[in-house]
PDB file of C-alpha atoms in Angstrom:
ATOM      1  CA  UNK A   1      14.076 -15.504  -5.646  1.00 58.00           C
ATOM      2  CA  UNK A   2      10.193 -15.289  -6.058  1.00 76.00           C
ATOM      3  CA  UNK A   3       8.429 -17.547  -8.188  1.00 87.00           C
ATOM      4  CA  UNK A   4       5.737 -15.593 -10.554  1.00 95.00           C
ATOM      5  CA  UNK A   5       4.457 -18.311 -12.445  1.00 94.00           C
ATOM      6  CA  UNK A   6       1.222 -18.846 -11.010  1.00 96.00           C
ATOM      7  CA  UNK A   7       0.506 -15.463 -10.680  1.00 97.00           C
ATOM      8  CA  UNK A   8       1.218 -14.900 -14.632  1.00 96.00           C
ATOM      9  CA  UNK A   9      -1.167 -17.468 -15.111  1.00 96.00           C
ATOM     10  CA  UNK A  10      -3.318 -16.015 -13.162  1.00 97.00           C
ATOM     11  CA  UNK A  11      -3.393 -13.010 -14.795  1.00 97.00           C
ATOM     12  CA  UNK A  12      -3.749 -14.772 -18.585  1.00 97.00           C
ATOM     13  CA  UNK A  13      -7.152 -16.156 -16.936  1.00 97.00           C
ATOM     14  CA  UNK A  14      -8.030 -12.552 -15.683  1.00 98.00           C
ATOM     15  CA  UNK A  15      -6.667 -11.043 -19.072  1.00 98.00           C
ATOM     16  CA  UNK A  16      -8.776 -13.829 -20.680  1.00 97.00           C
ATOM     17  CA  UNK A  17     -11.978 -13.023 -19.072  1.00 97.00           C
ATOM     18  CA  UNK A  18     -11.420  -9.146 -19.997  1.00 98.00           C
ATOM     19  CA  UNK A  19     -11.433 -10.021 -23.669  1.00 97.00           C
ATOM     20  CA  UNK A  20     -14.605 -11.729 -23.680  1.00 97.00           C
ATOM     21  CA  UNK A  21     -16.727  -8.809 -21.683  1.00 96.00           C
ATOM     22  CA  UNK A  22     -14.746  -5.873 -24.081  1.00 97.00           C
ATOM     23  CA  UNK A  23     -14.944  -8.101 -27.004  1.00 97.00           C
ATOM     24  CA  UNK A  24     -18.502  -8.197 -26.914  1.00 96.00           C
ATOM     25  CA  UNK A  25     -19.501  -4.616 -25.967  1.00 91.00           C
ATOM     26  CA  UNK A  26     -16.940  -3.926 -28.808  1.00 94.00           C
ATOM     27  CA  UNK A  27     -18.918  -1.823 -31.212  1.00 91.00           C
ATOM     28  CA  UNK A  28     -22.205  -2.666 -29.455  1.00 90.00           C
ATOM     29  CA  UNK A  29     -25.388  -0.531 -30.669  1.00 87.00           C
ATOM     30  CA  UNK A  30     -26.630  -0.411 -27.411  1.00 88.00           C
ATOM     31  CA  UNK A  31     -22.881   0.661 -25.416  1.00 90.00           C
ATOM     32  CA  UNK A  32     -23.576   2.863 -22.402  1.00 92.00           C
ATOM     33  CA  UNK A  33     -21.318   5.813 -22.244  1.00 92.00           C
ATOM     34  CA  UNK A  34     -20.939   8.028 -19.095  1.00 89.00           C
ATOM     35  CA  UNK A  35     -18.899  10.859 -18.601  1.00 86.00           C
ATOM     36  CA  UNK A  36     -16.513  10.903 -14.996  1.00 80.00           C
ATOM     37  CA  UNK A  37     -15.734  13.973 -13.007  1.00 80.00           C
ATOM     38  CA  UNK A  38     -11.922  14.058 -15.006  1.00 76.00           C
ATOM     39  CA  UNK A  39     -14.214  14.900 -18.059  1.00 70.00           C
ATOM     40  CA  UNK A  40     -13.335  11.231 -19.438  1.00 83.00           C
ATOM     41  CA  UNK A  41     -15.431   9.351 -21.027  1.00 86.00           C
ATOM     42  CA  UNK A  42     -16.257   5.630 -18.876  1.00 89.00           C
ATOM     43  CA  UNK A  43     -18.472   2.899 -20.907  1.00 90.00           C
ATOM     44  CA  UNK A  44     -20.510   0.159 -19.497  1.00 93.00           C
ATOM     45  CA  UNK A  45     -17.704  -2.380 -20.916  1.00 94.00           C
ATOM     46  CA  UNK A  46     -14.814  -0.466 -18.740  1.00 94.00           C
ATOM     47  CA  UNK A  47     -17.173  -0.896 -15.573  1.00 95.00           C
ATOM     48  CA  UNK A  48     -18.411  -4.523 -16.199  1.00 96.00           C
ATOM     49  CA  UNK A  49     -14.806  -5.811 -17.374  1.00 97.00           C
ATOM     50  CA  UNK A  50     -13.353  -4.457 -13.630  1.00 97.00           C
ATOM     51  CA  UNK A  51     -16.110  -6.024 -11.874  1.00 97.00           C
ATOM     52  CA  UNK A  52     -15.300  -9.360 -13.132  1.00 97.00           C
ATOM     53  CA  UNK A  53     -11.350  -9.069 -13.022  1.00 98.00           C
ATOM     54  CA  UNK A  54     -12.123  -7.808  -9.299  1.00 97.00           C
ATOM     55  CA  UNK A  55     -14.519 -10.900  -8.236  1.00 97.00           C
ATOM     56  CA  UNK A  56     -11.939 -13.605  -9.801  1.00 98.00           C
ATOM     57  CA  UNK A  57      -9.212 -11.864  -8.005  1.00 97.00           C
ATOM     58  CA  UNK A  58     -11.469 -12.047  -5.082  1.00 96.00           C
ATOM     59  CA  UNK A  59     -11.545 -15.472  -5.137  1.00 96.00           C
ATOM     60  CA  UNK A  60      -8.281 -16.588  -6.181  1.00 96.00           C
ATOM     61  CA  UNK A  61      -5.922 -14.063  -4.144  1.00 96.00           C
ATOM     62  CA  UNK A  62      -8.617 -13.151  -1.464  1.00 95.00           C
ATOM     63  CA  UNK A  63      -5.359 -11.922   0.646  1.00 95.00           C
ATOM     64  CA  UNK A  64      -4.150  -9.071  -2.047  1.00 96.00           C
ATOM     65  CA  UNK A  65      -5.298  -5.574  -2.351  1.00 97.00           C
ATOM     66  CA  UNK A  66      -7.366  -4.515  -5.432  1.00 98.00           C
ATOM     67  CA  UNK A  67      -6.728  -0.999  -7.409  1.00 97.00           C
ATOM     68  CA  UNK A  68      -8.795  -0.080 -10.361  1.00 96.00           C
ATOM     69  CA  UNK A  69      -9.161   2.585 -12.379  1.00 93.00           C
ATOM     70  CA  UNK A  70     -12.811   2.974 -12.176  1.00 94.00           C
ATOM     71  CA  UNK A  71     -13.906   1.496  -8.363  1.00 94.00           C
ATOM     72  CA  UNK A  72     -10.845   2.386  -6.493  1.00 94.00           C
ATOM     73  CA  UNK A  73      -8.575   1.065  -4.167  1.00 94.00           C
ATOM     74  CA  UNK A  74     -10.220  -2.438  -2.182  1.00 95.00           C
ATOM     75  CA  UNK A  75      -8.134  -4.219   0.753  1.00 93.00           C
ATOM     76  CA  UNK A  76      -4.249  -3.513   1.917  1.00 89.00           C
ATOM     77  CA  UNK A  77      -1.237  -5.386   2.140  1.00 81.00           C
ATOM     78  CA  UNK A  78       2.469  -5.759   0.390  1.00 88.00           C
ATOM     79  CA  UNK A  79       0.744  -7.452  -3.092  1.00 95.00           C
ATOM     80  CA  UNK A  80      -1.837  -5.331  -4.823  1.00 97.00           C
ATOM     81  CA  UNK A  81      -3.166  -6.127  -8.420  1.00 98.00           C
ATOM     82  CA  UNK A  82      -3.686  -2.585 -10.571  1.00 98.00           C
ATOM     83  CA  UNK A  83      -6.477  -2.934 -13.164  1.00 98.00           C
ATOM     84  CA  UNK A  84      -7.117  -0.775 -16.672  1.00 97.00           C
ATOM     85  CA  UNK A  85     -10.249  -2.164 -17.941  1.00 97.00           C
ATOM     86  CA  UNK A  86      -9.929  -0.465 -21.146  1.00 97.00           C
ATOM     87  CA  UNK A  87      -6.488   1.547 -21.702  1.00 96.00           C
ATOM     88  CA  UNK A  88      -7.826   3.789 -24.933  1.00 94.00           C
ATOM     89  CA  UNK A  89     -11.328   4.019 -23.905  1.00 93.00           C
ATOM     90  CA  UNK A  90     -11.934   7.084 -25.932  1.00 93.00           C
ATOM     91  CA  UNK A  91     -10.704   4.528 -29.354  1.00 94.00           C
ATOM     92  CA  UNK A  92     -13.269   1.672 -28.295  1.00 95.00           C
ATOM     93  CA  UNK A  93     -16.418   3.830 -27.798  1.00 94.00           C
ATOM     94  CA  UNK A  94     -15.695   5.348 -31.448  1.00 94.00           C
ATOM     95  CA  UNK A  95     -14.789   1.851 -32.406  1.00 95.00           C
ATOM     96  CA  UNK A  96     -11.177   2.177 -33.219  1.00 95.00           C
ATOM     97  CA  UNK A  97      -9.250  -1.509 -32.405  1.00 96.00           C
ATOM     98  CA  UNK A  98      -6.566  -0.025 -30.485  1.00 96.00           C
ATOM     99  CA  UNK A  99      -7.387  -0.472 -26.739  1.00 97.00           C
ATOM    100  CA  UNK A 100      -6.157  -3.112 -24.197  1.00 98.00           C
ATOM    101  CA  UNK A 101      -6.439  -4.225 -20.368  1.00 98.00           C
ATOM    102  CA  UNK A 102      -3.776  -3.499 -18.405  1.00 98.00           C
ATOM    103  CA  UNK A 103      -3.722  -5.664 -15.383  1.00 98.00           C
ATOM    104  CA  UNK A 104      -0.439  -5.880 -13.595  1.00 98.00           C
ATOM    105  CA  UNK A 105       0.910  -6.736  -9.777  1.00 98.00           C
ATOM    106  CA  UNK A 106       2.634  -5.100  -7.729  1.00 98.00           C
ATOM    107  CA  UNK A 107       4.716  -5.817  -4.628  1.00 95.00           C
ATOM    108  CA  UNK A 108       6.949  -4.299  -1.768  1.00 88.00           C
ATOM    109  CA  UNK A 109      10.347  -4.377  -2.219  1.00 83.00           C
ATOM    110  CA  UNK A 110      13.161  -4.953  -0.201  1.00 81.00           C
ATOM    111  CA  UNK A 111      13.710  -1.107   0.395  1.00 82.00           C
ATOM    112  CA  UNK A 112       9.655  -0.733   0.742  1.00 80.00           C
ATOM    113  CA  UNK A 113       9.031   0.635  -2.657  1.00 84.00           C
ATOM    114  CA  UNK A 114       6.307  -1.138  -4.209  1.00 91.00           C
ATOM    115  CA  UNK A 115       6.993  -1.967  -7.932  1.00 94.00           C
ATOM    116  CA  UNK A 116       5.201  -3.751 -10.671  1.00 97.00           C
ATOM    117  CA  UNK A 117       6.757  -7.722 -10.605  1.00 98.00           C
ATOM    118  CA  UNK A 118       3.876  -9.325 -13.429  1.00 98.00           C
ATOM    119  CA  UNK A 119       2.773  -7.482 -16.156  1.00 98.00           C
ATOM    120  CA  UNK A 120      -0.181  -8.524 -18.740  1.00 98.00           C
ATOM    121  CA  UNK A 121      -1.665  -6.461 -21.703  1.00 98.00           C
ATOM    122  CA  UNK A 122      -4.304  -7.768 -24.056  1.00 98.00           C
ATOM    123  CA  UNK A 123      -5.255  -5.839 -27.079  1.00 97.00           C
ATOM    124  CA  UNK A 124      -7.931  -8.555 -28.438  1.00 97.00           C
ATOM    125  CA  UNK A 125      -9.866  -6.270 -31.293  1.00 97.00           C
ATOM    126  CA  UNK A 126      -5.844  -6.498 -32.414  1.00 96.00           C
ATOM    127  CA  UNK A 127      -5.158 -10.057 -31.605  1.00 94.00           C
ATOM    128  CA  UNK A 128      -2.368  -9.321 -29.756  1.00 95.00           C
ATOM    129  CA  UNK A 129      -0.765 -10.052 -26.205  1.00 97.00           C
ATOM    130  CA  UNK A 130       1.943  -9.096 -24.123  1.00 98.00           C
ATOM    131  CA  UNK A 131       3.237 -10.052 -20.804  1.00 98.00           C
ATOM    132  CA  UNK A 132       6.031 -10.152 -18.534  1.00 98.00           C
ATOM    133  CA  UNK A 133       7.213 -11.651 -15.029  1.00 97.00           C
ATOM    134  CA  UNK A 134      10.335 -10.421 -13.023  1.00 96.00           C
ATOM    135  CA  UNK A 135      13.297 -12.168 -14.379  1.00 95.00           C
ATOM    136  CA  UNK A 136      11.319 -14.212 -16.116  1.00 95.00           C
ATOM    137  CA  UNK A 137      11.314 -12.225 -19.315  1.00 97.00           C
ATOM    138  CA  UNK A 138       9.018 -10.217 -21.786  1.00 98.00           C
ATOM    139  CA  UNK A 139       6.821 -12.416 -24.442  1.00 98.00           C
ATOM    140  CA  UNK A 140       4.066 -11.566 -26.923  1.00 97.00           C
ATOM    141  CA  UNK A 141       1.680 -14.159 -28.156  1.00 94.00           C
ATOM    142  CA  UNK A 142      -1.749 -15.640 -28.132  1.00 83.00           C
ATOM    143  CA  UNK A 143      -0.896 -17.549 -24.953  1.00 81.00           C
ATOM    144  CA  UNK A 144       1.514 -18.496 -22.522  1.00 83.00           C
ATOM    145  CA  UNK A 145       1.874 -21.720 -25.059  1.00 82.00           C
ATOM    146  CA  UNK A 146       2.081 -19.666 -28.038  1.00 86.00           C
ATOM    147  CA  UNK A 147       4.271 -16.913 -27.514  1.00 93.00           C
ATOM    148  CA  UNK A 148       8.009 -15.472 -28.679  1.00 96.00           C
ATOM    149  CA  UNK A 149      10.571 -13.575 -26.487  1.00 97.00           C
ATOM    150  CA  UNK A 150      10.344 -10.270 -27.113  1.00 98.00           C
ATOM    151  CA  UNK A 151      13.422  -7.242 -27.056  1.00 98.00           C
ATOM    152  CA  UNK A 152      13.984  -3.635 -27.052  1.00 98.00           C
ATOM    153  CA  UNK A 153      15.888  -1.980 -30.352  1.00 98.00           C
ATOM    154  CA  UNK A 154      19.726  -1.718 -30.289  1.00 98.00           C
ATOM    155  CA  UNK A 155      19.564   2.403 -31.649  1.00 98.00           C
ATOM    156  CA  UNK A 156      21.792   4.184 -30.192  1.00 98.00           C
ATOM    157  CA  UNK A 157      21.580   7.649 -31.617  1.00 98.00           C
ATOM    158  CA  UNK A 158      18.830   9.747 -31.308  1.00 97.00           C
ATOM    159  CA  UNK A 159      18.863  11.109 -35.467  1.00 97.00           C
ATOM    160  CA  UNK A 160      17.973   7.117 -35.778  1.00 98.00           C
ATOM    161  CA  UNK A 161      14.895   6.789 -33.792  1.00 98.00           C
ATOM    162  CA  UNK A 162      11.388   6.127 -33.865  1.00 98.00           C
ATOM    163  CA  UNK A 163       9.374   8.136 -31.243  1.00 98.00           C
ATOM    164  CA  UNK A 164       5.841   7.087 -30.279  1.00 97.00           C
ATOM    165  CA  UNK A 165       3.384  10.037 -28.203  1.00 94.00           C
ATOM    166  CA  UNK A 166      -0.251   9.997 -27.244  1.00 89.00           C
ATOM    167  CA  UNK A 167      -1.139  13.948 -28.220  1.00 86.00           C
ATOM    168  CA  UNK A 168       0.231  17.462 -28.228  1.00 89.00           C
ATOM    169  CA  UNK A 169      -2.439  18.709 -25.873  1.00 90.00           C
ATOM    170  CA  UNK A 170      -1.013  17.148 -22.191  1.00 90.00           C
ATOM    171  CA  UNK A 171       2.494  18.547 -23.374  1.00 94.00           C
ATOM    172  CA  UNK A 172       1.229  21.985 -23.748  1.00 93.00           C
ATOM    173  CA  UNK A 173      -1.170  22.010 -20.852  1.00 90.00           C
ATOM    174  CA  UNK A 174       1.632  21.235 -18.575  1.00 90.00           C
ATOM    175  CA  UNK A 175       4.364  23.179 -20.063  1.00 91.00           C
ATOM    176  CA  UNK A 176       6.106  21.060 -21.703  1.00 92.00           C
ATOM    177  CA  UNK A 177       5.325  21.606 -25.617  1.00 94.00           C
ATOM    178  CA  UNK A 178       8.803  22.913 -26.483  1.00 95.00           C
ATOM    179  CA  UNK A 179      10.532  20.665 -24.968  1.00 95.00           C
ATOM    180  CA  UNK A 180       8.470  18.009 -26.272  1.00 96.00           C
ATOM    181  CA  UNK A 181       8.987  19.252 -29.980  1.00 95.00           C
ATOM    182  CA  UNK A 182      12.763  19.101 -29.461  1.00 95.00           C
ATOM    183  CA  UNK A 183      12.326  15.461 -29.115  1.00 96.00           C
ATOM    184  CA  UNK A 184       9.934  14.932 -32.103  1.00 96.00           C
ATOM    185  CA  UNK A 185      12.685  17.207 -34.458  1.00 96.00           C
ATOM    186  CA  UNK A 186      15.798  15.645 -33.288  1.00 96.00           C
ATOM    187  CA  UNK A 187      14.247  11.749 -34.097  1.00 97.00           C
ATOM    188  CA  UNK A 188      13.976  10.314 -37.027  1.00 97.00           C
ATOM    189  CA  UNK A 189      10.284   9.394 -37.073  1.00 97.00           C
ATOM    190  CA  UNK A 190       7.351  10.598 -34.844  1.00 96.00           C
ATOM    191  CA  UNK A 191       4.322   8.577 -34.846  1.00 95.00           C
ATOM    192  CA  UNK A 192       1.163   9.486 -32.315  1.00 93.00           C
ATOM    193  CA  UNK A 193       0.407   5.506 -31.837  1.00 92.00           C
ATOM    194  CA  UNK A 194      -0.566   6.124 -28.123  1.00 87.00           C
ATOM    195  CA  UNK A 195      -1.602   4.354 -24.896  1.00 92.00           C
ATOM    196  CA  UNK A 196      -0.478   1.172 -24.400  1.00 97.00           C
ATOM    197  CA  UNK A 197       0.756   0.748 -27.876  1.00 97.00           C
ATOM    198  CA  UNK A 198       3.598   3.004 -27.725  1.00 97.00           C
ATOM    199  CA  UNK A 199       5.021   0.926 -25.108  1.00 98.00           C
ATOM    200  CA  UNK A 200       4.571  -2.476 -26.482  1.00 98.00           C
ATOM    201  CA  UNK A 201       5.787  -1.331 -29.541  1.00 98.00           C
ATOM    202  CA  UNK A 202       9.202  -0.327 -27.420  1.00 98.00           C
ATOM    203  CA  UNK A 203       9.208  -3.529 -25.895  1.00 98.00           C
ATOM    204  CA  UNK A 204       8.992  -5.105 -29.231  1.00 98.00           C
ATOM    205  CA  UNK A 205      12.014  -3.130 -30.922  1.00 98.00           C
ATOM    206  CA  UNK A 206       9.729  -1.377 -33.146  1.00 98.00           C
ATOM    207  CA  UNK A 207       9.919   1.977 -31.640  1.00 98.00           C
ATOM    208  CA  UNK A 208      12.418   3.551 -29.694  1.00 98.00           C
ATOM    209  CA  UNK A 209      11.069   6.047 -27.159  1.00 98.00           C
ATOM    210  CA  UNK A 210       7.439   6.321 -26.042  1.00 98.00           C
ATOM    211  CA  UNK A 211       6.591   9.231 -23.569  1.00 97.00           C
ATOM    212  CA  UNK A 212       3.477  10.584 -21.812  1.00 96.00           C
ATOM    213  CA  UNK A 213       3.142  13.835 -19.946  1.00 95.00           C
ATOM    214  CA  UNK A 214      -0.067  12.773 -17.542  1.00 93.00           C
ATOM    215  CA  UNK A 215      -0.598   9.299 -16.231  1.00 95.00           C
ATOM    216  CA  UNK A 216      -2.177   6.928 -13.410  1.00 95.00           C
ATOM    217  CA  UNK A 217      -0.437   3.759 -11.846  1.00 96.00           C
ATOM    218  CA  UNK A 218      -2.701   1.789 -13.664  1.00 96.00           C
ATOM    219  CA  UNK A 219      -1.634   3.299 -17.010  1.00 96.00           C
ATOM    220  CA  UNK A 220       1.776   2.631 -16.354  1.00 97.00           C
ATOM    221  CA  UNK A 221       2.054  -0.898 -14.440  1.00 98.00           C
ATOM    222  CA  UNK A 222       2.108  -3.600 -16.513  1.00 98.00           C
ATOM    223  CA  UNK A 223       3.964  -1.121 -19.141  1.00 98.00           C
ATOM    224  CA  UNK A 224       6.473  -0.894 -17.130  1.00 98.00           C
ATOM    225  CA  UNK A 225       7.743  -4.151 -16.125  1.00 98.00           C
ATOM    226  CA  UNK A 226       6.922  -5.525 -19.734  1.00 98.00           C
ATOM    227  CA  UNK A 227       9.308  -2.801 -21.130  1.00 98.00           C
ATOM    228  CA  UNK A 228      11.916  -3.438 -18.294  1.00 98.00           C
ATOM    229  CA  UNK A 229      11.614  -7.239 -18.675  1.00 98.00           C
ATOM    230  CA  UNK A 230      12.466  -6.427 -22.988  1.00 98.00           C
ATOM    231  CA  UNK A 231      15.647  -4.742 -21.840  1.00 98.00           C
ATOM    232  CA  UNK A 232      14.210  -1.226 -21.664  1.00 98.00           C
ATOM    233  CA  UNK A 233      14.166   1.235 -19.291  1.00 98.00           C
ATOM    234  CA  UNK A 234      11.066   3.017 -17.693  1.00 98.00           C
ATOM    235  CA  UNK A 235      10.778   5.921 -15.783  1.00 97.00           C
ATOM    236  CA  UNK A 236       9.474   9.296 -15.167  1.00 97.00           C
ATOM    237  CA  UNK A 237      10.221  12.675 -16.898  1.00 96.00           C
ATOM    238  CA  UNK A 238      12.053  13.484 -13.615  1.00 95.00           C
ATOM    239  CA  UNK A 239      13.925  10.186 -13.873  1.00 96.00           C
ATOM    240  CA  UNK A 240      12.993   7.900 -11.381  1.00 95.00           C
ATOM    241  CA  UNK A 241      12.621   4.521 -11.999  1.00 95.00           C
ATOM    242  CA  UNK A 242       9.226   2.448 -11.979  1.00 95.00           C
ATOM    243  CA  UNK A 243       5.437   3.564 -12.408  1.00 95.00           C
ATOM    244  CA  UNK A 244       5.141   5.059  -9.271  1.00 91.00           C
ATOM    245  CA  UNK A 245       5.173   8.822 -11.030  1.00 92.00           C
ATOM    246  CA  UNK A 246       2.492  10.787 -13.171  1.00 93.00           C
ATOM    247  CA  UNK A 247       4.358  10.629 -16.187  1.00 96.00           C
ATOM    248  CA  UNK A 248       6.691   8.132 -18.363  1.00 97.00           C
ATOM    249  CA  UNK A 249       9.483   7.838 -20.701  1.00 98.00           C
ATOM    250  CA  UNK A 250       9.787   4.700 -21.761  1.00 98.00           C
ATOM    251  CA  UNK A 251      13.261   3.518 -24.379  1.00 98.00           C
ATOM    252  CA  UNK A 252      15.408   0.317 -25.252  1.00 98.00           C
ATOM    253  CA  UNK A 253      17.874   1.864 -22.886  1.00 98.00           C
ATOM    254  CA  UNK A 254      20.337   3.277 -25.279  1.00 98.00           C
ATOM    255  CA  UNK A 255      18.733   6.618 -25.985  1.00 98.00           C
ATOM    256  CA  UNK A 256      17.130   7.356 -22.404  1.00 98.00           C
ATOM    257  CA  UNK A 257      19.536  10.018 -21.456  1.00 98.00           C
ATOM    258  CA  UNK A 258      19.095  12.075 -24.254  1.00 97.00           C
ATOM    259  CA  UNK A 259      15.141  11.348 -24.449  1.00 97.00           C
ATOM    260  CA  UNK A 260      14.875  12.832 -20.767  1.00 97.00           C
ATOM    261  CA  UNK A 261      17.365  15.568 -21.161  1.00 96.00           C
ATOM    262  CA  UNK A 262      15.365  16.789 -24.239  1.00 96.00           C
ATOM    263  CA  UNK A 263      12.293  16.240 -22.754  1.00 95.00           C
ATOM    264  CA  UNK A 264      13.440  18.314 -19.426  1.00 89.00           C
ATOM    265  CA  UNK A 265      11.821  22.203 -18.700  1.00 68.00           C
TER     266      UNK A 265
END
């Protein structure tokens, strides 16, 4: 069985470094903000907090590929690190705390599919961390010293749980609004808590279902294997298991079914 240890340290240095570029630029006077050909916005903290994940990756695993959100795919090979600079850039340029890096790794299975096997997310302007190794477990904490085990929710019916979205307006632009709503009436709470959040929160066992209509691997990675290390389950609307779609359902396992037969056209 592979050993992830070092590379979960790893990524605590890389998630470590993140913090103090984002932390800074955090509610600067002076942040840079671009808009990208998706019509998203891109600040000069998402750019500069890449570069230096990229260059300490570069030098400590000069063998794996790199894929980043905003410079792209660098090198080949069956172990490539995905990077989210800032997950919730459009809440740190308006200087809500709710953001995080994503940085996760990835590697070729057995069968060839490539699937997230280390997953970090670190949500400083929150003072909170989560992380996860393959069969190592799913932990939150300040550091790999100071951390608890973290689990999914035992709900089981759907009147009993707590649903966690992003927006309305990716449900309805692809279709999906009604089924969407279904969802939202049949659960006991709805809360729009978003991004990376949602999914933490699942891991946690503070929400039951989180589900996005319109992601990118590098939204998705270290989600995934954090919420599948808790006990959940993650996959896309069509089902299939892993980050490898362009769109999730995350759950503590129980209600997963029902979330993605609601949530189907």
């Amino acid at each position: 069985m592979a050993d992830y240890h070092d590379d979960l340290r790893l990524a605590h240095v890389l998630a470590d470094s993140a913090d103090a570029v984002t932390m800074e630029r955090f509610r600067a006077l002076d942040l840079r903000i671009e808009t990208k050909p998706d019509l998203t916005p891109v600040s000069d903290a998402d750019k500069a907090t890449e570069e230096l994940v990229r260059s300490i990756l570069q030098r400590a695993r000069p063998r794996d590929a790199v894929l980043g959100e905003e410079f792209g795919l660098q090198g080949s090979g069956p172990r490539r690190w995905v990077i989210d600079p800032i997950d919730g850039t459009k809440n740190y340029i308006r200087g809500v705390p709710v953001w995080a890096t994503l940085i996760a790794l990835l590697e070729d299975g057995p069968d060839g599919v490539e699937r997230p096997v280390v997953g970090i997310v670190s949500a400083p302007a929150l003072n909170r961390r989560w992380w996860a190794a393959k069969d190592l477990g799913a932990f939150a904490g300040r550091s790999l010293a100071k951390a608890g085990r973290i689990r999914v929710s035992g709900v089981s019916r759907i009147e009993d749980a707590s649903f966690s979205y992003s927006s309305l307006t990716g449900w309805e632009e692809r279709g999906r609004l009604d089924p969407f709503l279904d969802l939202t009436r049949a659960c006991w709470r709805t809360r729009a808590y978003g991004d990376f959040w949602s999914y933490m929160m699942v891991a946690e066992g503070a929400v039951d279902i989180a589900a996005e209509p319109e992601l990118s691997l590098w939204d998705m990675a270290a989600n995934c294997i954090i919420v599948e290390e808790a006990g959940g389950r993650f996959t896309g609307l069509d089902g299939v298991p892993g980050a490898g779609g362009a769109d999730a359902v995350a759950s503590n396992g129980l209600l997963h079914d029902e979330a993605l037969r609601r949530l189907s056209v």
